[in-house]
Amino acid sequence: MRPNRTKGLLAAGLVTVLGGIPTAATTASAATTGSADDAPGVLRVDAWDPACSDSGTGTAAKPFCSVNAAAAAALPGQTVEVARGTFGSGTAVTKSGEPGRPITIRGAAGGTAVGGDVRLSGVHDVVVESMHAREVLVTGSSRVTVVRTEASGIKAVDSPGTTLTNNTVADGCTAGIELAGDSSGSNLFNNVVRNHFSPSAPYSCPNPEGAEIVVSAASAKDTRAGSNTVAPYWTNSGNGTPYVWAGTRHQTPESLAAATDGRAGKHDYVVPRWQSGSALNSEVVDSADETAPGFVPAAHPADDPSRPNLGTGLGYHDRGATERQEPITSAQLTADQQRAPYGTEITLTATTGPEKAHWPTSVMTYRYDFGDGTPAVTSNSPVVKHTYTKPGTFSANVTVDTGGGQPFTGGYGVQVQVTTPGPLTAGATVQQVVPDRFDTADAPPLGVRVDPSGTSSPWQVSKVVVDYGDGTPAVTRNTLDAVVHGYASPGDYTVTVTVTDTAGRTSTAAYPFRAAYAPTGFLRTEAYRLVDTRQDPNLDLRGGAEVPFTVPTGSAPGANGVPGNVTTVVLNVTVTDATEDTHLTVWPTGQARPITSNVNVAAGRTSSNLVTVPIGDAKRISTLLNSGRAEVIVDVVGFYRPNGGDLFTPLAPSRLVDTRESSKLGSGETRAVKVAGVGGVPADATSVVLNLTSTDTATDTHLKVYAGGGTKPVSSNLNPEPGKDKANQVIVPVGPDGTVNVYNHNGSTHVILDVFGYYSPNGKATYTPTVPVRLTDTRTGPFAKPGPDSTTVVGGIPAGARAAVLNVTSTNTTEDSYLTVHAHGAPRPGTSNLNLLAGQTVPNHVTTPVGADGKVDIYNHVGSTDIIADLFGYFTDAWPQS
């Protein structure tokens, strides 16, 4: 075997051959390459050249448009060279050459598709080479050669001395190669003839007995044939007939050779139809007879190391019109520096693949074009160094010569950005992550986006380290892409960006960032259960132990999940089966546990409260029972999300219903309460904030409040007890008819509903959550314990707040009483928020308007009690409407 040549510009390609014999890259004859633009004796045809003319000179400057015109103008010894891709209705050759000086019709490399048939009639000394036609028909002619041509059939009638060598024929139901009439003294060598129909094909042969090579009795005289590969029509009972010679059918090459005294059939292969299409296993590769009449070497013969050299001569030429090529499928060029200042030596590396496909005989040669106008460099090394001398962006490419056969092109180069020398300077933008109202992605509630693309360096940046300043591990990247981080707690942080470039230089920049919750809108939902420790033996709520609960985000409201980009969740939290008097604290996971509380419960009793809490680390909220053991039930009743949802409008508290003025709510009874159009609630309100109070209760029961016309939820809002007035704030959707329903489970009880505000698309305020913070605790001062008919003024609510979300708790109560919470400076309404019981601790979630000075008033009716007020968030003017 000898080294062979295959070139590729950044990738190898496989050119499929008509009929798939073989499936590989192809080459044309050596005679199609290397001619000068106006070589003597060459007439050019190029139908795609705007300057072409059938009355032209046939030069490169003015080629013919059609093959017919050029053939008609050709003289003995001249070649008609047809440009690749010239199409036409067919070609008719009517002029002859002379012995030793034929007229040659030659296609471009790979075969030229001329369309229709190539017909030669009444001519002599003509060569058809490297064409691609439907059929080649030779009639009444002599000494015609067809070589390295692809067709669906080649037929010679009364044309003695016809030579058919290295052709690929994929026929239908007729003979692939036929010598008819008297075409004696002909030669058939190195051809591949394949019938491409089968019984399962859409069009099967009506005459499956037809042969692939047919030679008439008169034509058989002095005709020789050999080194042909024949794949006859396949039938369910076996192969069809490969040969009909002088009227006799022959199923094997051995039979044909015996009948012709060895003049035909020697070195032939008769193979199954499918095998002839296999480039790796076919007896087509490296088995041609180079001494055959009319043989033209391929431009780039390839020696396949997986096949033995079974041909004559050098032994590595393939049969048929094409050559099997080294199966390289890709190649690319990479640079060790894709960005560097001019004067830097850049190392470029060429790779081809897949690596296992390389033939052992490959001798790799690389031609590098650096794209900057400097001379190309040819080398046997896949690595080359180059120094760019001016700034700019340059596309470097490589032509790979694998030593395996035909050139191939296509693939990937590399762009090198050449810069002006200068320093490395870290630069970044640090911004709060706030999704727009249409964004449903799952963004962190306290998110920051760090974009280091403002970094400047003449070199490629190889490393970027972002430290968020909160003790979490720094993030390391090798690009200048932006990164997003979620802080566990609001606060002031320092974000540090450190960049390193490929020159080994480092630069650092620090940026202050305040992590704060963004204003949000309310997303209503019908209540659904999130957690019930009574149903989960793995959840053990005991004193002093933090128990986090995951809030599933990214799903649809009401589907046991929370929409993406939610920062705050509104819960109804119920504590029951407490082993002792205790309280429960709820806060965002990952933040320090606050001193605040949310639900207070007596031993053996059940207590509920509304809780508005931001979602914490890993989409979780944490709970902690102060002492003892208890069960907890958590129901989702709404969410808050930045730049989306309904807005809140606070109202001066007013009473919607008081059943003491009519009749109690009986066992299993549901009563509709009109809210739209009452107490300042408009018709477009989507949800309302109510304070639900029970009194004069006959037996232990529970109350549920839900949208009019809606489905009664599993969750309850209040657990009334005999002899106690109990209250809980609720946020409930408004039904289509403008009502809400109140359901009593057992016994009878009076119900009082007071309204404190509503949500609507055109509301006035957005909600901003806070870390739970204690505003006042009269047990520790500075205020004295409130006495009867006294008001405690509570400040500390952020400036500009229209309303606040508080948890108000009474304790050390001397006698039954109630508390009313309202905006400081506003008239005290005739409503209540908490109903106090002597000797007991009572909490309630309170959404209340705020005075212009950021204060609220808490009024105590009788007796004395300590008051604790905790802030969980506040409402401010809405974002601009779009």
mmCIF file of C-alpha atoms in Angstrom, residues 428-435 446-452 482-485 495 511-516:
data_model
loop_
_atom_site.group_PDB
_atom_site.id
_atom_site.type_symbol
_atom_site.label_atom_id
_atom_site.label_comp_id
_atom_site.label_asym_id
_atom_site.label_seq_id
_atom_site.Cartn_x
_atom_site.Cartn_y
_atom_site.Cartn_z
ATOM 1 C CA ALA A 428 -19.643 44.701 36.992
ATOM 2 C CA THR A 429 -23.220 45.798 37.460
ATOM 3 C CA VAL A 430 -24.962 44.598 40.616
ATOM 4 C CA GLN A 431 -28.752 44.769 40.525
ATOM 5 C CA GLN A 432 -31.717 43.468 42.421
ATOM 6 C CA VAL A 433 -33.548 40.653 40.643
ATOM 7 C CA VAL A 434 -37.147 41.705 40.178
ATOM 8 C CA PRO A 435 -39.129 39.789 37.547
ATOM 9 C CA LEU A 446 -33.968 38.346 47.793
ATOM 10 C CA GLY A 447 -32.152 37.991 44.516
ATOM 11 C CA VAL A 448 -29.113 39.802 43.136
ATOM 12 C CA ARG A 449 -27.806 39.680 39.581
ATOM 13 C CA VAL A 450 -24.078 40.253 39.113
ATOM 14 C CA ASP A 451 -22.993 40.956 35.548
ATOM 15 C CA PRO A 452 -19.172 41.161 35.193
ATOM 16 C CA ALA A 482 -24.080 37.130 34.638
ATOM 17 C CA VAL A 483 -24.840 35.102 37.779
ATOM 18 C CA VAL A 484 -27.868 35.226 40.105
ATOM 19 C CA HIS A 485 -27.836 34.637 43.860
ATOM 20 C CA VAL A 495 -20.333 41.935 46.469
ATOM 21 C CA TYR A 511 -19.884 46.841 45.204
ATOM 22 C CA PRO A 512 -22.299 47.599 48.067
ATOM 23 C CA PHE A 513 -25.704 45.957 47.713
ATOM 24 C CA ARG A 514 -28.820 46.179 49.828
ATOM 25 C CA ALA A 515 -30.921 43.035 49.706
ATOM 26 C CA ALA A 516 -34.530 43.990 50.273
#
